[in-house]
N, C-alpha and C. Protein backbone atom coordinates (compact mmCIF):
# COMPACT_ATOMS: atom_id res chain seq x y z
N MET A 1 93.68 90.23 124.80
CA MET A 1 93.95 90.46 123.39
C MET A 1 93.72 91.93 123.08
N THR A 2 94.60 92.51 122.32
CA THR A 2 94.54 93.92 121.98
C THR A 2 93.66 94.14 120.77
N ASP A 3 92.83 95.18 120.82
CA ASP A 3 91.97 95.53 119.69
C ASP A 3 92.75 96.45 118.76
N HIS A 4 93.14 95.92 117.58
CA HIS A 4 93.91 96.70 116.62
C HIS A 4 93.03 97.57 115.74
N SER A 5 91.73 97.49 115.88
CA SER A 5 90.84 98.27 115.00
C SER A 5 90.71 99.72 115.44
N ALA A 6 91.03 100.03 116.68
CA ALA A 6 90.86 101.39 117.18
C ALA A 6 92.20 102.11 117.24
N ARG A 7 92.79 102.33 116.09
CA ARG A 7 94.07 103.03 116.03
C ARG A 7 93.82 104.49 115.72
N PRO A 8 94.66 105.37 116.24
CA PRO A 8 94.42 106.80 116.12
C PRO A 8 94.45 107.37 114.70
N THR A 9 95.34 106.93 113.85
CA THR A 9 95.50 107.55 112.55
C THR A 9 95.59 106.49 111.48
N THR A 10 94.94 106.71 110.36
CA THR A 10 95.05 105.80 109.23
C THR A 10 95.43 106.60 108.00
N LEU A 11 96.47 106.17 107.32
CA LEU A 11 96.90 106.74 106.06
C LEU A 11 96.83 105.65 105.02
N THR A 12 97.05 105.99 103.78
CA THR A 12 97.09 104.99 102.73
C THR A 12 98.40 105.14 101.98
N ASP A 13 99.04 104.00 101.68
CA ASP A 13 100.22 104.02 100.83
C ASP A 13 100.06 102.95 99.77
N GLU A 14 101.14 102.65 99.04
CA GLU A 14 101.07 101.68 97.95
C GLU A 14 100.57 100.32 98.42
N ALA A 15 100.90 99.94 99.62
CA ALA A 15 100.53 98.62 100.13
C ALA A 15 99.14 98.61 100.75
N GLY A 16 98.45 99.74 100.76
CA GLY A 16 97.12 99.81 101.36
C GLY A 16 97.14 100.66 102.61
N PRO A 17 96.15 100.46 103.50
CA PRO A 17 96.07 101.29 104.70
C PRO A 17 97.30 101.13 105.59
N VAL A 18 97.72 102.22 106.17
CA VAL A 18 98.83 102.22 107.11
C VAL A 18 98.28 102.77 108.41
N HIS A 19 98.38 101.98 109.47
CA HIS A 19 97.85 102.40 110.77
C HIS A 19 99.00 102.90 111.63
N HIS A 20 98.79 104.05 112.25
CA HIS A 20 99.81 104.61 113.12
C HIS A 20 99.30 104.67 114.54
N SER A 21 99.99 104.00 115.43
CA SER A 21 99.79 104.19 116.85
C SER A 21 100.98 105.02 117.32
N PRO A 22 100.79 105.79 118.36
CA PRO A 22 101.95 106.50 118.87
C PRO A 22 103.05 105.50 119.22
N ALA A 23 104.28 105.80 118.87
CA ALA A 23 105.39 104.89 119.13
C ALA A 23 105.83 105.02 120.58
N ARG A 24 105.20 104.24 121.43
CA ARG A 24 105.54 104.28 122.85
C ARG A 24 106.82 103.50 123.14
N PHE A 25 107.16 102.55 122.26
CA PHE A 25 108.34 101.72 122.43
C PHE A 25 109.20 101.82 121.19
N SER A 26 110.51 101.77 121.37
CA SER A 26 111.39 101.71 120.21
C SER A 26 112.66 100.95 120.57
N VAL A 27 113.26 100.34 119.54
CA VAL A 27 114.54 99.66 119.66
C VAL A 27 115.38 100.06 118.46
N THR A 28 116.68 99.94 118.59
CA THR A 28 117.56 100.23 117.46
C THR A 28 118.39 99.00 117.12
N LYS A 29 118.72 98.89 115.85
CA LYS A 29 119.56 97.80 115.36
C LYS A 29 120.58 98.40 114.40
N LEU A 30 121.85 98.02 114.56
CA LEU A 30 122.93 98.50 113.71
C LEU A 30 123.22 97.47 112.62
N PHE A 31 123.24 97.94 111.39
CA PHE A 31 123.63 97.13 110.24
C PHE A 31 124.88 97.77 109.67
N ASP A 32 126.01 97.07 109.76
CA ASP A 32 127.27 97.67 109.32
C ASP A 32 128.00 96.75 108.36
N ASP A 33 129.25 97.09 108.06
CA ASP A 33 130.07 96.32 107.13
C ASP A 33 129.44 96.30 105.74
N LEU A 34 129.13 97.49 105.23
CA LEU A 34 128.51 97.64 103.91
C LEU A 34 129.38 98.57 103.05
N PRO A 35 130.50 98.04 102.54
CA PRO A 35 131.40 98.88 101.74
C PRO A 35 130.89 99.07 100.32
N CYS A 36 130.79 100.30 99.91
CA CYS A 36 130.38 100.58 98.53
C CYS A 36 131.02 101.88 98.07
N THR A 37 130.90 102.13 96.78
CA THR A 37 131.46 103.34 96.19
C THR A 37 130.34 104.14 95.53
N HIS A 38 130.54 105.42 95.47
CA HIS A 38 129.56 106.28 94.80
C HIS A 38 130.26 107.55 94.35
N ARG A 39 129.52 108.38 93.67
CA ARG A 39 130.02 109.71 93.35
C ARG A 39 128.84 110.67 93.36
N SER A 40 129.12 111.89 93.74
CA SER A 40 128.13 112.96 93.70
C SER A 40 128.53 113.85 92.53
N TRP A 41 128.08 113.48 91.34
CA TRP A 41 128.58 114.09 90.11
C TRP A 41 128.38 115.61 90.06
N ALA A 42 127.35 116.12 90.71
CA ALA A 42 127.06 117.56 90.64
C ALA A 42 127.89 118.38 91.63
N HIS A 43 128.60 117.71 92.53
CA HIS A 43 129.44 118.40 93.50
C HIS A 43 130.66 118.97 92.80
N GLY A 44 131.05 120.16 93.15
CA GLY A 44 132.18 120.81 92.49
C GLY A 44 133.55 120.35 92.96
N GLY A 45 133.59 119.54 94.01
CA GLY A 45 134.88 119.14 94.57
C GLY A 45 135.18 117.66 94.37
N LYS A 46 135.96 117.13 95.32
CA LYS A 46 136.42 115.74 95.23
C LYS A 46 135.28 114.73 95.25
N CYS A 47 134.16 115.08 95.81
CA CYS A 47 133.04 114.13 95.88
C CYS A 47 132.47 113.79 94.51
N SER A 48 132.88 114.53 93.48
CA SER A 48 132.41 114.20 92.13
C SER A 48 133.16 112.99 91.56
N PHE A 49 134.26 112.61 92.21
CA PHE A 49 135.00 111.42 91.80
C PHE A 49 134.43 110.19 92.52
N LEU A 50 134.65 109.02 91.93
CA LEU A 50 134.27 107.79 92.63
C LEU A 50 135.06 107.70 93.92
N HIS A 51 134.38 107.41 95.00
CA HIS A 51 135.02 107.22 96.29
C HIS A 51 134.13 106.28 97.11
N GLY A 52 134.69 105.71 98.14
CA GLY A 52 133.92 104.71 98.88
C GLY A 52 133.97 104.89 100.37
N TYR A 53 133.01 104.26 101.01
CA TYR A 53 132.88 104.24 102.46
C TYR A 53 132.42 102.85 102.87
N GLU A 54 132.70 102.53 104.11
CA GLU A 54 132.04 101.37 104.70
C GLU A 54 130.82 101.92 105.42
N ARG A 55 129.71 101.87 104.74
CA ARG A 55 128.49 102.46 105.27
C ARG A 55 127.93 101.61 106.41
N SER A 56 127.22 102.29 107.29
CA SER A 56 126.45 101.59 108.32
C SER A 56 125.14 102.34 108.52
N PHE A 57 124.16 101.59 108.95
CA PHE A 57 122.82 102.15 109.15
C PHE A 57 122.30 101.69 110.51
N GLU A 58 122.00 102.65 111.36
CA GLU A 58 121.33 102.34 112.62
C GLU A 58 119.86 102.66 112.40
N ILE A 59 119.02 101.65 112.55
CA ILE A 59 117.60 101.81 112.28
C ILE A 59 116.83 101.70 113.59
N GLU A 60 115.97 102.69 113.82
CA GLU A 60 115.11 102.68 115.00
C GLU A 60 113.72 102.21 114.58
N PHE A 61 113.26 101.14 115.22
CA PHE A 61 111.94 100.57 114.98
C PHE A 61 111.04 100.95 116.13
N GLY A 62 109.80 101.35 115.84
CA GLY A 62 108.89 101.75 116.89
C GLY A 62 107.52 101.14 116.74
N CYS A 63 106.81 101.09 117.86
CA CYS A 63 105.44 100.58 117.84
C CYS A 63 104.68 101.15 119.04
N GLY A 64 103.38 101.10 118.93
CA GLY A 64 102.53 101.51 120.03
C GLY A 64 102.19 100.35 120.95
N GLU A 65 102.24 99.14 120.38
CA GLU A 65 101.87 97.94 121.13
C GLU A 65 102.94 96.88 120.93
N LEU A 66 103.40 96.29 122.02
CA LEU A 66 104.40 95.23 121.92
C LEU A 66 103.76 93.97 121.34
N GLU A 67 104.59 93.10 120.78
CA GLU A 67 104.10 91.82 120.27
C GLU A 67 103.59 91.04 121.48
N PRO A 68 102.32 90.60 121.46
CA PRO A 68 101.71 90.02 122.65
C PRO A 68 102.43 88.80 123.23
N LYS A 69 102.92 87.90 122.41
CA LYS A 69 103.54 86.67 122.93
C LYS A 69 104.93 86.91 123.49
N THR A 70 105.75 87.71 122.80
CA THR A 70 107.14 87.89 123.22
C THR A 70 107.36 89.13 124.07
N GLY A 71 106.49 90.12 123.94
CA GLY A 71 106.70 91.39 124.61
C GLY A 71 107.77 92.24 123.94
N PHE A 72 108.12 91.91 122.70
CA PHE A 72 109.15 92.64 121.95
C PHE A 72 108.53 93.68 121.04
N VAL A 73 109.30 94.73 120.74
CA VAL A 73 108.95 95.61 119.63
C VAL A 73 109.07 94.80 118.36
N ILE A 74 110.25 94.21 118.16
CA ILE A 74 110.51 93.33 117.02
C ILE A 74 111.63 92.38 117.43
N ASP A 75 111.54 91.15 116.99
CA ASP A 75 112.56 90.15 117.29
C ASP A 75 113.75 90.41 116.36
N PHE A 76 114.91 90.73 116.93
CA PHE A 76 116.08 91.01 116.10
C PHE A 76 116.42 89.84 115.18
N GLY A 77 116.10 88.63 115.60
CA GLY A 77 116.33 87.46 114.76
C GLY A 77 115.49 87.46 113.49
N ASP A 78 114.41 88.24 113.48
CA ASP A 78 113.53 88.32 112.31
C ASP A 78 113.98 89.39 111.31
N LEU A 79 115.13 90.00 111.54
CA LEU A 79 115.59 91.09 110.67
C LEU A 79 116.59 90.63 109.60
N LYS A 80 116.66 89.33 109.37
CA LYS A 80 117.58 88.81 108.34
C LYS A 80 117.23 89.36 106.95
N GLU A 81 115.95 89.54 106.68
CA GLU A 81 115.54 90.11 105.38
C GLU A 81 116.02 91.55 105.24
N VAL A 82 116.03 92.29 106.34
CA VAL A 82 116.52 93.67 106.30
C VAL A 82 118.01 93.66 105.97
N ARG A 83 118.77 92.80 106.64
CA ARG A 83 120.20 92.70 106.36
C ARG A 83 120.44 92.33 104.90
N ALA A 84 119.68 91.36 104.38
CA ALA A 84 119.83 90.94 102.98
C ALA A 84 119.52 92.08 102.02
N LEU A 85 118.48 92.85 102.33
CA LEU A 85 118.11 94.00 101.50
C LEU A 85 119.25 95.02 101.45
N LEU A 86 119.83 95.32 102.61
CA LEU A 86 120.92 96.30 102.68
C LEU A 86 122.17 95.77 101.98
N GLN A 87 122.46 94.49 102.13
CA GLN A 87 123.62 93.92 101.44
C GLN A 87 123.43 93.98 99.93
N ALA A 88 122.25 93.68 99.46
CA ALA A 88 121.99 93.70 98.01
C ALA A 88 122.21 95.10 97.44
N GLN A 89 121.91 96.13 98.20
CA GLN A 89 122.03 97.51 97.71
C GLN A 89 123.42 98.10 97.93
N PHE A 90 124.07 97.74 99.05
CA PHE A 90 125.27 98.48 99.46
C PHE A 90 126.55 97.65 99.62
N ASP A 91 126.50 96.34 99.53
CA ASP A 91 127.69 95.54 99.78
C ASP A 91 128.52 95.36 98.51
N HIS A 92 129.63 96.07 98.42
CA HIS A 92 130.54 96.03 97.26
C HIS A 92 129.83 96.42 95.97
N THR A 93 129.00 97.44 96.05
CA THR A 93 128.29 97.95 94.88
C THR A 93 128.79 99.35 94.53
N THR A 94 128.41 99.79 93.35
CA THR A 94 128.70 101.16 92.90
C THR A 94 127.36 101.86 92.71
N LEU A 95 127.19 102.98 93.41
CA LEU A 95 125.95 103.74 93.36
C LEU A 95 126.13 104.94 92.43
N ILE A 96 125.23 105.06 91.47
CA ILE A 96 125.27 106.17 90.53
C ILE A 96 123.90 106.83 90.51
N ALA A 97 123.89 108.15 90.47
CA ALA A 97 122.62 108.89 90.42
C ALA A 97 121.93 108.67 89.09
N ALA A 98 120.61 108.63 89.14
CA ALA A 98 119.82 108.42 87.92
C ALA A 98 120.10 109.48 86.87
N ASP A 99 120.46 110.69 87.31
CA ASP A 99 120.71 111.78 86.36
C ASP A 99 122.21 112.02 86.11
N ASP A 100 123.06 111.07 86.47
CA ASP A 100 124.50 111.22 86.25
C ASP A 100 124.76 111.32 84.74
N PRO A 101 125.48 112.35 84.29
CA PRO A 101 125.74 112.50 82.85
C PRO A 101 126.58 111.35 82.26
N HIS A 102 127.25 110.59 83.11
CA HIS A 102 128.05 109.45 82.64
C HIS A 102 127.37 108.11 82.97
N ARG A 103 126.09 108.15 83.18
CA ARG A 103 125.35 106.94 83.54
C ARG A 103 125.58 105.81 82.53
N GLU A 104 125.55 106.14 81.25
CA GLU A 104 125.72 105.11 80.22
C GLU A 104 127.07 104.40 80.37
N LEU A 105 128.11 105.15 80.68
CA LEU A 105 129.43 104.56 80.90
C LEU A 105 129.39 103.56 82.06
N PHE A 106 128.76 103.98 83.16
CA PHE A 106 128.67 103.10 84.32
C PHE A 106 127.80 101.87 84.02
N GLU A 107 126.75 102.05 83.23
CA GLU A 107 125.92 100.91 82.84
C GLU A 107 126.73 99.93 81.99
N ASP A 108 127.59 100.44 81.11
CA ASP A 108 128.48 99.57 80.33
C ASP A 108 129.42 98.80 81.25
N LEU A 109 129.98 99.48 82.25
CA LEU A 109 130.86 98.81 83.22
C LEU A 109 130.10 97.74 84.00
N GLY A 110 128.86 98.03 84.33
CA GLY A 110 128.03 97.05 85.02
C GLY A 110 127.76 95.83 84.16
N ARG A 111 127.39 96.06 82.91
CA ARG A 111 127.12 94.95 81.99
C ARG A 111 128.36 94.09 81.75
N SER A 112 129.53 94.72 81.77
CA SER A 112 130.76 93.97 81.52
C SER A 112 131.29 93.27 82.77
N GLY A 113 130.64 93.48 83.91
CA GLY A 113 131.04 92.81 85.14
C GLY A 113 132.15 93.50 85.90
N VAL A 114 132.51 94.71 85.51
CA VAL A 114 133.56 95.45 86.20
C VAL A 114 133.04 96.02 87.53
N ILE A 115 131.78 96.42 87.56
CA ILE A 115 131.15 96.94 88.78
C ILE A 115 129.79 96.28 88.96
N ASP A 116 129.31 96.30 90.20
CA ASP A 116 127.96 95.85 90.52
C ASP A 116 127.15 97.13 90.73
N LEU A 117 126.44 97.56 89.71
CA LEU A 117 125.83 98.89 89.65
C LEU A 117 124.44 98.95 90.27
N ARG A 118 124.22 100.04 91.01
CA ARG A 118 122.89 100.38 91.52
C ARG A 118 122.62 101.83 91.12
N ILE A 119 121.45 102.09 90.57
CA ILE A 119 121.04 103.44 90.20
C ILE A 119 120.10 103.95 91.30
N MET A 120 120.39 105.13 91.82
CA MET A 120 119.57 105.73 92.88
C MET A 120 119.24 107.17 92.49
N ASP A 121 118.19 107.71 93.10
CA ASP A 121 117.89 109.13 92.89
C ASP A 121 119.03 110.00 93.40
N HIS A 122 119.49 109.70 94.61
CA HIS A 122 120.57 110.46 95.24
C HIS A 122 121.53 109.47 95.88
N THR A 123 122.81 109.58 95.57
CA THR A 123 123.79 108.58 96.02
C THR A 123 124.48 108.93 97.34
N GLY A 124 124.33 110.16 97.82
CA GLY A 124 124.96 110.55 99.07
C GLY A 124 124.26 109.90 100.26
N MET A 125 124.78 110.16 101.43
CA MET A 125 124.24 109.53 102.64
C MET A 125 122.81 109.97 102.92
N GLU A 126 122.46 111.20 102.54
CA GLU A 126 121.07 111.65 102.73
C GLU A 126 120.11 110.80 101.90
N GLY A 127 120.46 110.60 100.63
CA GLY A 127 119.63 109.77 99.76
C GLY A 127 119.59 108.32 100.22
N ALA A 128 120.74 107.82 100.69
CA ALA A 128 120.79 106.44 101.19
C ALA A 128 119.92 106.28 102.43
N ALA A 129 119.96 107.25 103.33
CA ALA A 129 119.15 107.17 104.55
C ALA A 129 117.66 107.13 104.22
N GLU A 130 117.24 107.97 103.29
CA GLU A 130 115.83 107.97 102.90
C GLU A 130 115.46 106.67 102.20
N TRP A 131 116.32 106.17 101.32
CA TRP A 131 116.08 104.90 100.62
C TRP A 131 115.93 103.77 101.63
N VAL A 132 116.85 103.71 102.61
CA VAL A 132 116.79 102.66 103.64
C VAL A 132 115.48 102.78 104.41
N HIS A 133 115.12 103.99 104.82
CA HIS A 133 113.86 104.16 105.53
C HIS A 133 112.70 103.60 104.73
N ASP A 134 112.57 104.03 103.48
CA ASP A 134 111.42 103.65 102.67
C ASP A 134 111.36 102.14 102.44
N GLN A 135 112.48 101.53 102.11
CA GLN A 135 112.51 100.09 101.82
C GLN A 135 112.28 99.25 103.07
N VAL A 136 112.97 99.58 104.15
CA VAL A 136 112.86 98.80 105.38
C VAL A 136 111.50 99.02 106.04
N ASP A 137 111.00 100.25 106.00
CA ASP A 137 109.68 100.53 106.58
C ASP A 137 108.61 99.69 105.88
N ARG A 138 108.66 99.64 104.57
CA ARG A 138 107.68 98.85 103.82
C ARG A 138 107.78 97.36 104.21
N LEU A 139 108.99 96.84 104.28
CA LEU A 139 109.20 95.44 104.62
C LEU A 139 108.71 95.12 106.03
N VAL A 140 109.09 95.95 106.99
CA VAL A 140 108.72 95.71 108.39
C VAL A 140 107.21 95.84 108.60
N ARG A 141 106.60 96.82 107.97
CA ARG A 141 105.14 96.96 108.09
C ARG A 141 104.43 95.72 107.54
N GLU A 142 104.92 95.21 106.40
CA GLU A 142 104.30 94.00 105.84
C GLU A 142 104.44 92.82 106.80
N ARG A 143 105.62 92.64 107.38
CA ARG A 143 105.88 91.48 108.24
C ARG A 143 105.16 91.57 109.58
N THR A 144 104.86 92.79 110.03
CA THR A 144 104.21 92.95 111.34
C THR A 144 102.76 93.42 111.21
N VAL A 145 102.22 93.34 110.03
CA VAL A 145 100.85 93.78 109.74
C VAL A 145 100.62 95.20 110.25
N GLY A 146 101.59 96.06 110.00
CA GLY A 146 101.46 97.48 110.34
C GLY A 146 101.74 97.83 111.79
N ARG A 147 102.10 96.86 112.63
CA ARG A 147 102.32 97.14 114.05
C ARG A 147 103.62 97.91 114.28
N VAL A 148 104.65 97.62 113.50
CA VAL A 148 105.98 98.23 113.68
C VAL A 148 106.30 99.08 112.47
N ARG A 149 106.96 100.20 112.71
CA ARG A 149 107.40 101.06 111.61
C ARG A 149 108.81 101.57 111.91
N VAL A 150 109.45 102.09 110.88
CA VAL A 150 110.78 102.67 111.05
C VAL A 150 110.60 104.13 111.44
N LEU A 151 111.18 104.50 112.57
CA LEU A 151 111.08 105.88 113.06
C LEU A 151 112.24 106.75 112.59
N ARG A 152 113.43 106.13 112.48
CA ARG A 152 114.63 106.93 112.23
C ARG A 152 115.70 106.03 111.64
N VAL A 153 116.48 106.61 110.74
CA VAL A 153 117.66 105.93 110.19
C VAL A 153 118.85 106.86 110.35
N VAL A 154 119.90 106.37 110.99
CA VAL A 154 121.16 107.09 111.07
C VAL A 154 122.10 106.40 110.09
N ALA A 155 122.49 107.12 109.04
CA ALA A 155 123.36 106.59 108.00
C ALA A 155 124.76 107.17 108.20
N ARG A 156 125.74 106.29 108.37
CA ARG A 156 127.11 106.73 108.62
C ARG A 156 128.01 106.38 107.45
N GLU A 157 128.83 107.37 107.06
CA GLU A 157 129.87 107.12 106.07
C GLU A 157 131.22 106.93 106.76
N SER A 158 131.30 107.32 108.01
CA SER A 158 132.50 107.15 108.83
C SER A 158 132.07 107.32 110.29
N ARG A 159 133.01 107.10 111.19
CA ARG A 159 132.64 107.27 112.60
C ARG A 159 132.40 108.74 112.94
N LYS A 160 132.88 109.66 112.10
CA LYS A 160 132.74 111.09 112.36
C LYS A 160 131.53 111.72 111.68
N ASN A 161 131.04 111.14 110.59
CA ASN A 161 129.99 111.77 109.79
C ASN A 161 128.76 110.89 109.68
N ALA A 162 127.62 111.48 109.97
CA ALA A 162 126.36 110.74 109.88
C ALA A 162 125.24 111.67 109.42
N VAL A 163 124.24 111.06 108.84
CA VAL A 163 123.01 111.74 108.43
C VAL A 163 121.87 111.07 109.17
N VAL A 164 120.90 111.85 109.64
CA VAL A 164 119.72 111.28 110.30
C VAL A 164 118.50 111.58 109.44
N PHE A 165 117.76 110.52 109.12
CA PHE A 165 116.47 110.67 108.44
C PHE A 165 115.41 110.25 109.44
N ARG A 166 114.48 111.16 109.72
CA ARG A 166 113.37 110.87 110.63
C ARG A 166 112.11 110.68 109.81
N ALA A 167 111.35 109.65 110.15
CA ALA A 167 110.10 109.39 109.46
C ALA A 167 109.17 110.57 109.68
N PRO A 168 108.44 110.96 108.64
CA PRO A 168 107.47 112.04 108.82
C PRO A 168 106.39 111.61 109.81
N ASP A 169 105.88 112.56 110.56
CA ASP A 169 104.76 112.27 111.44
C ASP A 169 103.55 111.90 110.60
N PRO A 170 102.66 111.07 111.16
CA PRO A 170 101.45 110.71 110.40
C PRO A 170 100.72 111.97 109.92
N GLY A 171 100.40 111.99 108.65
CA GLY A 171 99.67 113.12 108.09
C GLY A 171 100.56 114.27 107.63
N GLU A 172 101.84 114.23 108.01
CA GLU A 172 102.77 115.29 107.62
C GLU A 172 103.23 115.04 106.18
N PRO A 173 103.21 116.07 105.35
CA PRO A 173 103.69 115.85 103.98
C PRO A 173 105.19 115.59 103.97
N ARG A 174 105.64 114.90 102.95
CA ARG A 174 107.06 114.59 102.84
C ARG A 174 107.84 115.71 102.32
């Protein structure tokens, strides 16, 4: 039996203590088929218009210690909640920035059922990658009692363009 009390680094977040072991093992899982629309209102070009992508997210999960019974980093079958979370945010939704000057118009469209609206700090792939990291990391840490964390998220808007968000090292400011 592994002693989980002697972990190298302890931080605190909203959910309480977060224990970090060096990530000696990692696995990746691809979540795709997430079509949504967004706009980058502050952009001076075409990106200020509503446009859409079939987004995908490759998430790297890491741990210092494998699950004792299975020998897995994480059982891919246990990631249904992650898929549901991503579908709720990105599947046929419209993403609008919290500071969009036309936010009220989009909220009216949402209330009338014309769009399925989500408000985010940043609607581009960089903001989406960070959002996915934060939400999935919190979920996975809760389910694995801090044993597994999200190390990296690759957010794709197309096969040619991707953004990589890497989790900060323990103790590193964001």
